Every structure is written in C-alpha cells, then in structure tokens.
C-alpha cells in the first residue's frame, strides 16, 4: 500500500544505512493533549512500517492526560477498539542523542485502513487548515517559542517544586535571573546537549534565554515556511529537552504554571502568510499604514479567541497562568511591540511582519494551536473583521469588547468550546468532539478531587 502520509521505504533504508549503530526506534503518535504515545520497535521492523504502516488501536486518540479511556469520545468500545494504521511523517525519522543502546525516533500520523486520514488525529486538523489557505493562494509560515522550567527532582521542605541547581557546579539560585547570561553558563552542559540533539534531528533551535522566574528558560525556533514542520519541531524539541534534562539529573517541566508566585510558561506562535509569489501579505510598504490583511487577520483572532481558549489553555493548571502583569494575556487585545497584549505585532523589518499569538501555554498541543490560529486568521480575512483599536501601554488595564469577553475559568472555557461552531470547523467535528469530551472528563476528575488546600482552608474552620 502506498503511504498516505507521503513517506517512502527509501527514507527508512537511507536512515538505517547512515546509522548502523541504531538498534531500536521510538514511533510516536501525538494525541489531543500533545502527549506522545506509541511503541519502541526493533531495527529490523522499521522498513516494514514504511511499506505497510503500523497497526495501532483507535483508542490511543481517545485518552485523557493520565492515559485513561474517555468513552464519550466514541473512540473506545463504540468502535470495538479496533486497529487503525499509523504511517511515518516524512522528514521526522531522526537519531536520538545520548541513548544507550542507540535509538532513533519517527513521528506518526493515524489513518484508517483504507488510507483516509483519521480525523481525530491533531496533525490532520492542522494539515486541513493549511490546505484551506492554499486553496485561497495563501501559505502560512511560522515558528513556536518554547518556555519551560528546569526543576530539581526533590521537593523543598514544604513539598513544593524548586528550581534545579546548575548542572555545571551544583550552584543553587532562587532569584529571577531574567536575561542573565552568567546564569545560563551553569546549565551550559545541558544546553550544549540540547543543541547537539536538535542539530542531529534537523531542528532549527536558536536562542536560549533565562526567563522571568527562577529555573525558567526559553528556546526559540527559526521560522519555517512549512507550518506543519514548525509544529513537528516543537513536539520534537520538547522530547529532546525532557530527555536531556533527565540525563543531567534534573526535570524539564512543561506545566503552564508550576510555581505559584512566578510567571508561567507560554508557547508563543509567530505566524505570517505569503502569497503564490512568496510575498508576505502582512508586510506594508514603507511609509504606509498597516495592511488591511494584517488588521483583518488580527480581527479574526480577536473575534474567535474566547471560544478557542480551551485549545490555548487546555488543563486546570493552565488557568493559573492568566493573572495581571504575568506576561500572559487576559483579554483579546492587540498591540505593536507590546508584551501585555494577546496579539503582538513585533517590531522589526517590514518584510518579516508577522503576528505573535501569545495566549497559549507550553502545555498546549501545537498542532491544535496552529490549526485554530490559522482558522481564525482565515475567518478574519474572509469576513474582513475589525480587530478594534490598538492597545498601547498597559494591556492589563484593557477590557474585552462586547462579544469578545474571555472565559473566566477552565469550566467556562470547556462550555464555550463545546458550543463553538467556529472551533468545530477549525478542528473538524470528530476532533472537536474528541477534544472537548476529553477535557470534560478531566474537569470532572479535578472537580471531585479533595486537595490539601481544601483541608488547609476548611478542615477545622467550617
């Protein structure tokens, strides 16, 4: 059977010839929560996967964050938990640095047995939005930023997580070492290994920054003209950071808000559109005002943000990130060179004009984020939507326009997402049902949990 993903056995053969040391390969399918699920196969199995795909149960796409079945997705016993066929994503077969014995990795996409795309697979949702824009003669380009914490494996005396000590000399720092270059030097061996692993996988990892909380860092990725590959980059880079951190005796944390008194971690998405001639349609001419296309795209993103927040903030912990003056946006605002808004137009060269979409936490699924953002941009262009006035100064003092008020919490976001016709179109009906039912099931799990905070507040008081 010809691979519906476009992969070919020649890719597997060339990889095996170039890497005789590799004994096994991780095959990784990304679910609705952005969790990589799959198998480790032996070297001799790889070519068969490229020729025939690999059977995997349909239920793998209907799991909650803990790996439990969510029956309401319709992907478990309603289907008899039958097998579908996963196929390799071209260009993602790579070596894993530092493994012993040596292993490789390939990302997979789920298809039905007849080769049709399985529509609860998040990557297919992004591919569909790319195709919809291509039908209009437009092609998205973009890149993600990855913020994360490096934490110690041991908790502090109060049972709280704490920043990791420097892997170079064991030095501890509880300070916000924002943009400190010297602080980065303490993690130099770890970041060197991350860069080496990224290079081996063809991932354009660039600048590393000490971010706005103790133990928080940011890695940037170079712009891609292929947004699908940009999302693949983010998925693969997170796996690299987690694995290399573990090898250096620390934990990489991709929670949106792991430490209560400091800023959380975002996953900002930079995006632009080029036409068939390769021109950036957001780029204004010198001396002219903003292009209508840029303003309409901003209008579409602002108009759809409230009903899309579950994609950008998918977990209970995600909502702890949205507080005033935390570098996380609290209203669907836009501005120029302003980090207090949700939709930032960065300063820089006109030819690189783009939108920085800032609401998403690092715990979000990049395929779903990109699909939803592209769908919002397309809606804004099609309907010529107005983004409203530019926000200048402190965006945390801005209020939402009528009809654009943000959900106040996770439950409200779930309800808004379930009712959203826009989100159903952006993700497709099947993935929309899968995603919202998974989130509803997770909400019920959290809502019925009696936490230590409950005991602290109420045990001896009420």
Tab-separated table of C-alpha atoms in Angstrom:
chain	number	residue	atom	x	y	z
A	1	UNK	CA	0.000	0.000	0.000
A	2	UNK	CA	1.296	3.477	-0.848
A	3	UNK	CA	1.811	5.547	2.281
A	4	UNK	CA	-0.938	8.213	2.551
A	5	UNK	CA	1.470	10.404	4.540
A	6	UNK	CA	3.937	10.574	1.646
A	7	UNK	CA	6.643	8.551	3.390
A	8	UNK	CA	8.679	6.063	1.358
A	9	UNK	CA	10.718	2.952	2.202
A	10	UNK	CA	13.747	4.702	0.691
A	11	UNK	CA	13.775	7.084	3.672
A	12	UNK	CA	13.983	4.176	6.108
A	13	UNK	CA	16.650	2.414	4.063
A	14	UNK	CA	18.816	5.537	3.869
A	15	UNK	CA	18.449	6.137	7.607
A	16	UNK	CA	19.452	2.593	8.522
A	17	UNK	CA	22.460	2.742	6.214
A	18	UNK	CA	23.566	6.062	7.715
A	19	UNK	CA	23.086	4.823	11.293
A	20	UNK	CA	24.278	1.217	11.645
A	21	UNK	CA	24.585	1.775	15.408
A	22	UNK	CA	20.846	2.257	15.946
A	23	UNK	CA	19.128	-0.793	17.415
A	24	UNK	CA	15.588	0.455	18.042
A	25	UNK	CA	13.229	3.268	17.055
A	26	UNK	CA	10.534	5.154	19.003
A	27	UNK	CA	7.400	5.508	16.885
A	28	UNK	CA	5.454	8.449	18.316
A	29	UNK	CA	1.853	9.485	17.695
A	30	UNK	CA	0.740	12.805	19.238
A	31	UNK	CA	-2.686	12.714	20.903
A	32	UNK	CA	-5.143	15.534	21.616
A	33	UNK	CA	-3.257	16.519	24.779
A	34	UNK	CA	0.044	16.672	22.905
A	35	UNK	CA	1.253	13.501	24.641
A	36	UNK	CA	3.480	11.253	22.536
A	37	UNK	CA	2.070	7.708	22.513
A	38	UNK	CA	3.339	4.713	20.592
A	39	UNK	CA	5.899	1.934	20.730
A	40	UNK	CA	9.584	1.142	20.597
A	41	UNK	CA	10.306	-1.168	17.663
A	42	UNK	CA	13.426	-3.073	16.749
A	43	UNK	CA	15.678	-2.002	13.902
A	44	UNK	CA	14.548	-4.798	11.588
A	45	UNK	CA	10.899	-3.674	11.894
A	46	UNK	CA	11.415	-0.172	10.509
A	47	UNK	CA	11.278	-0.861	6.775
A	48	UNK	CA	8.013	-2.773	7.154
A	49	UNK	CA	6.467	0.236	8.889
A	50	UNK	CA	7.373	2.399	5.887
A	51	UNK	CA	5.968	-0.207	3.490
A	52	UNK	CA	2.783	-1.151	5.328
A	53	UNK	CA	2.263	1.280	8.210
A	54	UNK	CA	1.831	0.020	11.760
A	55	UNK	CA	-1.428	-1.070	13.347
A	56	UNK	CA	-2.365	0.877	16.474
A	57	UNK	CA	-5.646	0.877	18.436
A	58	UNK	CA	-8.065	3.691	17.658
A	59	UNK	CA	-8.433	4.269	21.415
A	60	UNK	CA	-4.931	5.751	21.584
A	61	UNK	CA	-6.505	9.027	20.403
A	62	UNK	CA	-9.295	8.899	22.992
A	63	UNK	CA	-7.194	9.032	26.165
A	64	UNK	CA	-7.125	11.679	28.868
A	65	UNK	CA	-3.930	13.215	30.252
A	66	UNK	CA	-3.414	10.213	32.555
A	67	UNK	CA	-3.813	7.664	29.751
A	68	UNK	CA	-7.308	6.594	30.832
A	69	UNK	CA	-10.026	5.859	28.248
A	70	UNK	CA	-12.633	8.563	27.702
A	71	UNK	CA	-15.629	6.613	26.409
A	72	UNK	CA	-17.555	9.757	25.484
A	73	UNK	CA	-15.122	10.355	22.608
A	74	UNK	CA	-16.689	7.429	20.740
A	75	UNK	CA	-13.209	6.023	20.128
A	76	UNK	CA	-13.197	3.196	22.662
A	77	UNK	CA	-15.842	0.441	22.827
A	78	UNK	CA	-18.201	2.139	20.347
A	79	UNK	CA	-15.628	1.141	17.732
A	80	UNK	CA	-14.703	-2.160	19.355
A	81	UNK	CA	-11.297	-0.546	19.957
A	82	UNK	CA	-10.242	-1.709	16.517
A	83	UNK	CA	-6.875	-1.112	14.941
A	84	UNK	CA	-6.147	1.713	12.535
A	85	UNK	CA	-2.901	2.213	10.680
A	86	UNK	CA	-0.250	4.764	11.639
A	87	UNK	CA	2.172	5.940	8.956
A	88	UNK	CA	5.506	7.755	9.331
A	89	UNK	CA	5.598	11.524	8.811
A	90	UNK	CA	8.225	12.293	6.163
A	91	UNK	CA	11.323	14.039	7.460
A	92	UNK	CA	10.843	13.068	11.117
A	93	UNK	CA	12.957	9.893	11.180
A	94	UNK	CA	15.922	11.008	13.271
A	95	UNK	CA	18.543	9.699	15.711
A	96	UNK	CA	18.125	10.206	19.449
A	97	UNK	CA	21.268	11.633	21.003
A	98	UNK	CA	22.712	10.020	24.118
A	99	UNK	CA	20.675	6.815	24.102
A	100	UNK	CA	22.296	3.514	25.013
A	101	UNK	CA	21.840	1.318	23.104
A	102	UNK	CA	21.386	3.804	20.290
A	103	UNK	CA	17.788	4.557	19.250
A	104	UNK	CA	16.004	6.628	16.661
A	105	UNK	CA	12.593	8.295	16.546
A	106	UNK	CA	9.892	8.895	13.960
A	107	UNK	CA	6.626	10.810	14.313
A	108	UNK	CA	3.495	9.070	13.071
A	109	UNK	CA	0.054	10.097	11.813
A	110	UNK	CA	-3.061	7.944	12.129
A	111	UNK	CA	-5.067	6.809	9.104
A	112	UNK	CA	-7.970	4.474	8.512
A	113	UNK	CA	-7.184	1.091	6.998
A	114	UNK	CA	-8.127	2.394	3.536
A	115	UNK	CA	-5.623	5.260	3.855
A	116	UNK	CA	-8.080	8.046	4.683
A	117	UNK	CA	-6.914	10.488	7.364
A	118	UNK	CA	-8.197	9.643	10.837
A	119	UNK	CA	-9.922	12.891	11.709
A	120	UNK	CA	-9.304	12.753	15.475
A	121	UNK	CA	-5.546	12.977	14.824
A	122	UNK	CA	-4.471	16.559	15.700
A	123	UNK	CA	-1.867	16.792	12.932
A	124	UNK	CA	-4.504	16.161	10.287
A	125	UNK	CA	-6.512	19.122	11.621
A	126	UNK	CA	-3.560	21.425	11.011
A	127	UNK	CA	-2.957	19.918	7.567
A	128	UNK	CA	-6.578	20.641	6.659
A	129	UNK	CA	-6.271	24.325	7.629
A	130	UNK	CA	-3.053	24.610	5.598
A	131	UNK	CA	-4.908	23.124	2.616
A	132	UNK	CA	-7.828	25.530	3.049
A	133	UNK	CA	-5.477	28.506	2.928
A	134	UNK	CA	-3.636	27.028	-0.048
A	135	UNK	CA	-6.963	26.937	-1.922
A	136	UNK	CA	-7.044	30.722	-1.440
A	137	UNK	CA	-3.498	31.060	-2.767
A	138	UNK	CA	-2.041	31.649	0.713
A	139	UNK	CA	0.662	29.743	2.551
A	140	UNK	CA	1.359	30.099	6.285
A	141	UNK	CA	4.861	30.353	7.700
A	142	UNK	CA	5.699	30.362	11.368
A	143	UNK	CA	7.592	29.229	14.433
A	144	UNK	CA	6.928	28.482	18.094
A	145	UNK	CA	8.784	29.631	21.196
A	146	UNK	CA	9.320	27.063	23.940
A	147	UNK	CA	9.285	28.229	27.565
A	148	UNK	CA	9.893	25.694	30.319
A	149	UNK	CA	11.253	25.165	33.814
A	150	UNK	CA	14.218	23.081	34.897
A	151	UNK	CA	13.355	21.718	38.326
A	152	UNK	CA	15.102	19.656	40.973
A	153	UNK	CA	13.902	16.093	41.343
A	154	UNK	CA	13.470	16.731	45.086
A	155	UNK	CA	10.773	18.938	46.604
A	156	UNK	CA	11.539	21.637	49.172
A	157	UNK	CA	10.664	21.412	52.880
A	158	UNK	CA	7.077	22.462	52.154
A	159	UNK	CA	6.628	19.854	49.419
A	160	UNK	CA	6.833	22.459	46.646
A	161	UNK	CA	8.829	22.093	43.459
A	162	UNK	CA	12.057	24.062	43.342
A	163	UNK	CA	14.437	25.245	40.618
A	164	UNK	CA	17.200	22.842	39.636
A	165	UNK	CA	20.740	23.530	40.726
A	166	UNK	CA	23.199	24.376	37.973
A	167	UNK	CA	24.341	21.136	36.364
A	168	UNK	CA	27.862	22.552	35.909
A	169	UNK	CA	28.727	23.263	39.555
A	170	UNK	CA	25.638	22.493	41.646
A	171	UNK	CA	25.044	26.164	42.427
A	172	UNK	CA	21.543	26.994	43.622
A	173	UNK	CA	19.671	30.178	42.749
A	174	UNK	CA	16.227	31.174	43.921
A	175	UNK	CA	16.319	34.501	42.112
A	176	UNK	CA	14.613	35.622	38.936
A	177	UNK	CA	17.706	35.663	36.766
A	178	UNK	CA	15.878	37.152	33.783
A	179	UNK	CA	18.179	37.530	30.759
A	180	UNK	CA	21.242	36.710	32.885
A	181	UNK	CA	23.936	35.290	30.616
A	182	UNK	CA	26.109	34.182	33.531
A	183	UNK	CA	23.180	32.212	34.950
A	184	UNK	CA	22.883	30.345	31.650
A	185	UNK	CA	26.507	29.237	31.950
A	186	UNK	CA	25.593	26.988	34.886
A	187	UNK	CA	23.352	24.975	32.562
A	188	UNK	CA	25.820	25.050	29.663
A	189	UNK	CA	26.439	21.266	29.523
A	190	UNK	CA	22.700	20.605	29.338
A	191	UNK	CA	22.010	23.232	26.700
A	192	UNK	CA	25.003	22.062	24.665
A	193	UNK	CA	23.492	18.576	24.598
A	194	UNK	CA	20.085	20.000	23.665
A	195	UNK	CA	21.611	21.913	20.748
A	196	UNK	CA	23.561	18.837	19.617
A	197	UNK	CA	20.422	16.702	19.712
A	198	UNK	CA	18.427	19.373	17.848
A	199	UNK	CA	21.109	19.585	15.162
A	200	UNK	CA	21.084	15.806	14.739
A	201	UNK	CA	17.313	15.966	14.212
A	202	UNK	CA	17.349	18.935	11.835
A	203	UNK	CA	15.519	21.178	14.298
A	204	UNK	CA	16.444	24.888	13.972
A	205	UNK	CA	16.832	25.617	17.696
A	206	UNK	CA	18.308	29.064	18.214
A	207	UNK	CA	18.467	31.495	21.128
A	208	UNK	CA	18.295	30.368	24.747
A	209	UNK	CA	17.158	32.869	27.389
A	210	UNK	CA	16.948	32.835	31.172
A	211	UNK	CA	13.306	33.769	31.612
A	212	UNK	CA	11.102	35.601	34.103
A	213	UNK	CA	11.142	33.105	37.005
A	214	UNK	CA	13.745	31.072	38.909
A	215	UNK	CA	14.552	27.989	36.850
A	216	UNK	CA	12.635	29.188	33.783
A	217	UNK	CA	14.158	29.236	30.301
A	218	UNK	CA	13.144	29.836	26.715
A	219	UNK	CA	14.346	28.295	23.468
A	220	UNK	CA	13.405	29.877	20.173
A	221	UNK	CA	12.991	28.111	16.846
A	222	UNK	CA	13.790	29.507	13.430
A	223	UNK	CA	10.923	30.395	11.109
A	224	UNK	CA	9.581	27.657	8.843
A	225	UNK	CA	7.764	28.149	5.549
A	226	UNK	CA	6.041	24.843	6.367
A	227	UNK	CA	3.815	25.307	9.436
A	228	UNK	CA	3.265	21.576	9.801
A	229	UNK	CA	7.013	21.148	10.171
A	230	UNK	CA	7.100	24.080	12.618
A	231	UNK	CA	4.661	22.187	14.847
A	232	UNK	CA	6.699	18.994	14.410
A	233	UNK	CA	9.765	20.985	15.534
A	234	UNK	CA	8.049	21.934	18.777
A	235	UNK	CA	6.915	18.369	19.502
A	236	UNK	CA	10.395	17.008	18.833
A	237	UNK	CA	12.179	19.769	20.767
A	238	UNK	CA	10.079	19.139	23.878
A	239	UNK	CA	11.074	15.476	23.742
A	240	UNK	CA	14.731	16.479	23.404
A	241	UNK	CA	14.615	18.895	26.353
A	242	UNK	CA	12.864	16.363	28.581
A	243	UNK	CA	15.299	13.554	27.708
A	244	UNK	CA	18.475	15.635	28.010
A	245	UNK	CA	17.335	17.186	31.298
A	246	UNK	CA	16.778	13.701	32.705
A	247	UNK	CA	20.281	12.652	31.649
A	248	UNK	CA	21.700	15.624	33.560
A	249	UNK	CA	19.781	14.768	36.726
A	250	UNK	CA	17.093	17.481	36.529
A	251	UNK	CA	13.459	17.563	35.423
A	252	UNK	CA	12.129	19.559	32.468
A	253	UNK	CA	8.668	20.871	33.352
A	254	UNK	CA	6.127	21.894	30.713
A	255	UNK	CA	3.303	22.785	33.085
A	256	UNK	CA	1.856	26.203	32.333
A	257	UNK	CA	2.197	27.330	35.965
A	258	UNK	CA	4.401	25.150	38.175
A	259	UNK	CA	5.362	27.810	40.754
A	260	UNK	CA	2.531	29.881	42.175
A	261	UNK	CA	4.287	33.204	42.801
A	262	UNK	CA	6.092	33.449	39.472
A	263	UNK	CA	5.123	33.789	35.820
A	264	UNK	CA	4.064	30.674	33.939
A	265	UNK	CA	5.375	29.268	30.677
A	266	UNK	CA	3.929	30.228	27.321
A	267	UNK	CA	4.190	28.787	23.829
A	268	UNK	CA	4.015	31.851	21.632
A	269	UNK	CA	3.253	31.208	17.971
A	270	UNK	CA	4.648	33.581	15.339
A	271	UNK	CA	2.759	33.406	12.037
A	272	UNK	CA	2.588	35.167	8.698
A	273	UNK	CA	1.041	34.434	5.294
A	274	UNK	CA	2.726	34.523	1.900
A	275	UNK	CA	1.030	34.560	-1.483
A	276	UNK	CA	1.859	32.479	-4.537
A	277	UNK	CA	4.694	34.827	-5.439
A	278	UNK	CA	6.272	34.449	-1.991
A	279	UNK	CA	5.236	37.916	-0.784
A	280	UNK	CA	4.315	38.413	2.857
A	281	UNK	CA	0.746	39.733	2.687
A	282	UNK	CA	1.071	41.297	6.159
A	283	UNK	CA	4.049	43.460	5.141
A	284	UNK	CA	3.180	47.104	4.491
A	285	UNK	CA	5.116	49.316	2.106
A	286	UNK	CA	7.487	51.891	3.560
A	287	UNK	CA	5.625	54.957	4.759
A	288	UNK	CA	2.212	53.311	4.615
A	289	UNK	CA	-0.061	52.179	7.433
A	290	UNK	CA	-0.916	48.636	8.433
A	291	UNK	CA	-2.040	46.352	5.643
A	292	UNK	CA	-5.777	45.551	5.730
A	293	UNK	CA	-4.862	41.862	5.601
A	294	UNK	CA	-2.902	42.178	8.841
A	295	UNK	CA	-5.741	44.012	10.579
A	296	UNK	CA	-8.355	41.535	9.339
A	297	UNK	CA	-6.224	38.613	10.500
A	298	UNK	CA	-5.941	40.248	13.928
A	299	UNK	CA	-9.697	40.792	13.868
A	300	UNK	CA	-10.352	37.119	13.199
A	301	UNK	CA	-8.055	36.038	16.024
A	302	UNK	CA	-9.607	38.504	18.457
A	303	UNK	CA	-13.129	37.529	17.441
A	304	UNK	CA	-12.554	33.789	17.936
A	305	UNK	CA	-10.228	33.879	20.938
A	306	UNK	CA	-12.832	33.440	23.687
A	307	UNK	CA	-14.357	30.289	22.193
A	308	UNK	CA	-10.878	28.917	21.384
A	309	UNK	CA	-9.287	29.355	24.798
A	310	UNK	CA	-9.660	25.678	25.664
A	311	UNK	CA	-7.156	24.911	22.889
A	312	UNK	CA	-4.729	27.531	24.205
A	313	UNK	CA	-5.266	26.681	27.896
A	314	UNK	CA	-6.344	23.012	27.939
A	315	UNK	CA	-5.708	21.985	31.553
A	316	UNK	CA	-6.774	23.023	35.038
A	317	UNK	CA	-3.260	24.283	35.741
A	318	UNK	CA	-3.299	26.339	32.513
A	319	UNK	CA	-5.710	28.830	34.030
A	320	UNK	CA	-3.398	29.696	36.911
A	321	UNK	CA	-1.179	31.426	34.348
A	322	UNK	CA	-3.714	34.124	33.484
A	323	UNK	CA	-3.224	36.826	36.072
A	324	UNK	CA	-2.474	40.510	35.645
A	325	UNK	CA	1.107	41.575	34.903
A	326	UNK	CA	2.272	37.970	34.465
A	327	UNK	CA	3.234	38.213	30.774
A	328	UNK	CA	0.148	36.128	29.949
A	329	UNK	CA	-2.718	37.970	28.201
A	330	UNK	CA	-6.070	38.386	29.934
A	331	UNK	CA	-8.099	39.970	27.095
A	332	UNK	CA	-8.253	39.572	23.271
A	333	UNK	CA	-6.212	42.717	22.683
A	334	UNK	CA	-3.621	43.589	20.046
A	335	UNK	CA	-0.718	45.979	20.001
A	336	UNK	CA	2.616	46.783	18.441
A	337	UNK	CA	5.828	45.857	20.260
A	338	UNK	CA	3.784	45.285	23.418
A	339	UNK	CA	4.075	42.140	25.560
A	340	UNK	CA	0.978	42.874	27.632
A	341	UNK	CA	-1.431	42.053	24.776
A	342	UNK	CA	-2.706	38.758	23.381
A	343	UNK	CA	-1.817	39.518	19.766
A	344	UNK	CA	1.501	41.270	19.363
A	345	UNK	CA	2.893	42.740	16.160
A	346	UNK	CA	6.639	42.569	16.848
A	347	UNK	CA	8.998	45.372	15.961
A	348	UNK	CA	11.459	44.575	13.212
A	349	UNK	CA	11.936	44.588	9.491
A	350	UNK	CA	8.820	45.190	7.418
A	351	UNK	CA	9.479	42.126	5.262
A	352	UNK	CA	9.261	39.984	8.430
A	353	UNK	CA	5.899	41.419	9.519
A	354	UNK	CA	4.002	38.805	11.491
A	355	UNK	CA	1.593	38.188	14.344
A	356	UNK	CA	2.818	36.801	17.647
A	357	UNK	CA	-0.065	34.839	19.169
A	358	UNK	CA	0.605	34.857	22.937
A	359	UNK	CA	-2.296	33.156	24.808
A	360	UNK	CA	-1.109	29.535	24.554
A	361	UNK	CA	0.635	27.863	27.443
A	362	UNK	CA	3.503	25.472	26.834
A	363	UNK	CA	1.112	22.684	27.906
A	364	UNK	CA	-0.995	23.186	24.766
A	365	UNK	CA	-0.880	20.937	21.710
A	366	UNK	CA	0.999	22.843	18.954
A	367	UNK	CA	-0.964	21.178	16.145
A	368	UNK	CA	-4.277	22.295	17.658
A	369	UNK	CA	-2.931	25.776	18.426
A	370	UNK	CA	-1.689	26.308	14.882
A	371	UNK	CA	-4.876	24.878	13.327
A	372	UNK	CA	-7.068	27.161	15.449
A	373	UNK	CA	-4.924	30.233	14.795
A	374	UNK	CA	-4.933	29.653	11.024
A	375	UNK	CA	-8.692	29.139	11.054
A	376	UNK	CA	-9.118	32.407	12.974
A	377	UNK	CA	-6.921	34.259	10.507
A	378	UNK	CA	-8.886	32.821	7.580
A	379	UNK	CA	-12.171	33.897	9.179
A	380	UNK	CA	-10.840	37.408	9.684
A	381	UNK	CA	-9.707	37.664	6.061
A	382	UNK	CA	-12.933	36.204	4.675
A	383	UNK	CA	-15.205	38.417	6.773
A	384	UNK	CA	-12.894	41.472	6.855
A	385	UNK	CA	-13.151	41.631	10.628
A	386	UNK	CA	-12.028	44.681	12.593
A	387	UNK	CA	-9.631	43.985	15.495
A	388	UNK	CA	-10.694	47.141	17.320
A	389	UNK	CA	-8.324	49.872	18.460
A	390	UNK	CA	-4.680	49.139	19.097
A	391	UNK	CA	-3.792	48.726	22.756
A	392	UNK	CA	-0.946	50.935	23.859
A	393	UNK	CA	0.735	50.968	27.240
A	394	UNK	CA	-0.508	48.511	29.876
A	395	UNK	CA	-2.690	45.932	28.163
A	396	UNK	CA	-3.738	44.502	31.525
A	397	UNK	CA	-5.870	47.597	32.004
A	398	UNK	CA	-7.749	46.972	28.740
A	399	UNK	CA	-11.202	45.418	28.805
A	400	UNK	CA	-12.768	42.978	26.375
A	401	UNK	CA	-15.100	44.328	23.722
A	402	UNK	CA	-18.714	43.223	23.789
A	403	UNK	CA	-18.956	39.667	22.481
A	404	UNK	CA	-15.238	39.046	22.998
A	405	UNK	CA	-15.118	38.505	26.756
A	406	UNK	CA	-12.702	35.751	27.756
A	407	UNK	CA	-13.846	32.689	29.754
A	408	UNK	CA	-13.217	33.172	33.443
A	409	UNK	CA	-12.022	29.639	34.164
A	410	UNK	CA	-11.453	26.143	32.766
A	411	UNK	CA	-15.088	25.073	33.075
A	412	UNK	CA	-16.319	28.144	31.209
A	413	UNK	CA	-13.716	27.503	28.502
A	414	UNK	CA	-14.927	23.907	28.093
A	415	UNK	CA	-18.527	25.059	27.762
A	416	UNK	CA	-17.575	27.762	25.256
A	417	UNK	CA	-15.537	25.295	23.196
A	418	UNK	CA	-18.305	22.698	23.139
A	419	UNK	CA	-20.796	25.276	21.860
A	420	UNK	CA	-18.433	26.794	19.294
A	421	UNK	CA	-19.271	26.272	15.635
A	422	UNK	CA	-16.017	28.016	14.758
A	423	UNK	CA	-13.942	25.549	16.767
A	424	UNK	CA	-15.890	22.626	15.308
A	425	UNK	CA	-14.943	23.892	11.856
A	426	UNK	CA	-11.328	24.621	12.837
A	427	UNK	CA	-10.671	21.181	14.315
A	428	UNK	CA	-13.239	19.186	12.366
A	429	UNK	CA	-16.352	17.653	14.012
A	430	UNK	CA	-14.625	14.427	15.065
A	431	UNK	CA	-11.611	16.009	16.723
A	432	UNK	CA	-13.812	18.716	18.229
A	433	UNK	CA	-15.890	16.008	19.943
A	434	UNK	CA	-12.803	14.029	20.943
A	435	UNK	CA	-11.003	17.032	22.401
A	436	UNK	CA	-13.921	18.586	24.277
A	437	UNK	CA	-15.044	15.247	25.731
A	438	UNK	CA	-11.523	14.529	26.953
A	439	UNK	CA	-11.384	17.953	28.576
A	440	UNK	CA	-14.817	17.467	30.170
A	441	UNK	CA	-13.722	14.123	31.612
A	442	UNK	CA	-10.546	15.683	33.000
A	443	UNK	CA	-12.539	18.547	34.503
A	444	UNK	CA	-14.771	16.099	36.368
A	445	UNK	CA	-11.701	14.277	37.693
A	446	UNK	CA	-10.248	17.535	39.035
A	447	UNK	CA	-13.578	18.879	40.337
A	448	UNK	CA	-14.198	15.852	42.547
A	449	UNK	CA	-10.679	15.750	43.966
A	450	UNK	CA	-10.277	16.910	47.561
A	451	UNK	CA	-6.924	18.702	47.701
A	452	UNK	CA	-4.561	19.614	50.531
A	453	UNK	CA	-5.730	23.204	50.079
A	454	UNK	CA	-9.281	22.122	50.946
A	455	UNK	CA	-8.064	20.627	54.195
A	456	UNK	CA	-5.929	23.684	54.961
A	457	UNK	CA	-8.822	26.092	54.444
A	458	UNK	CA	-11.780	24.160	55.780
A	459	UNK	CA	-10.882	21.081	57.888
A	460	UNK	CA	-11.016	22.827	61.272
A	461	UNK	CA	-12.834	26.017	60.259
A	462	UNK	CA	-16.306	25.206	58.980
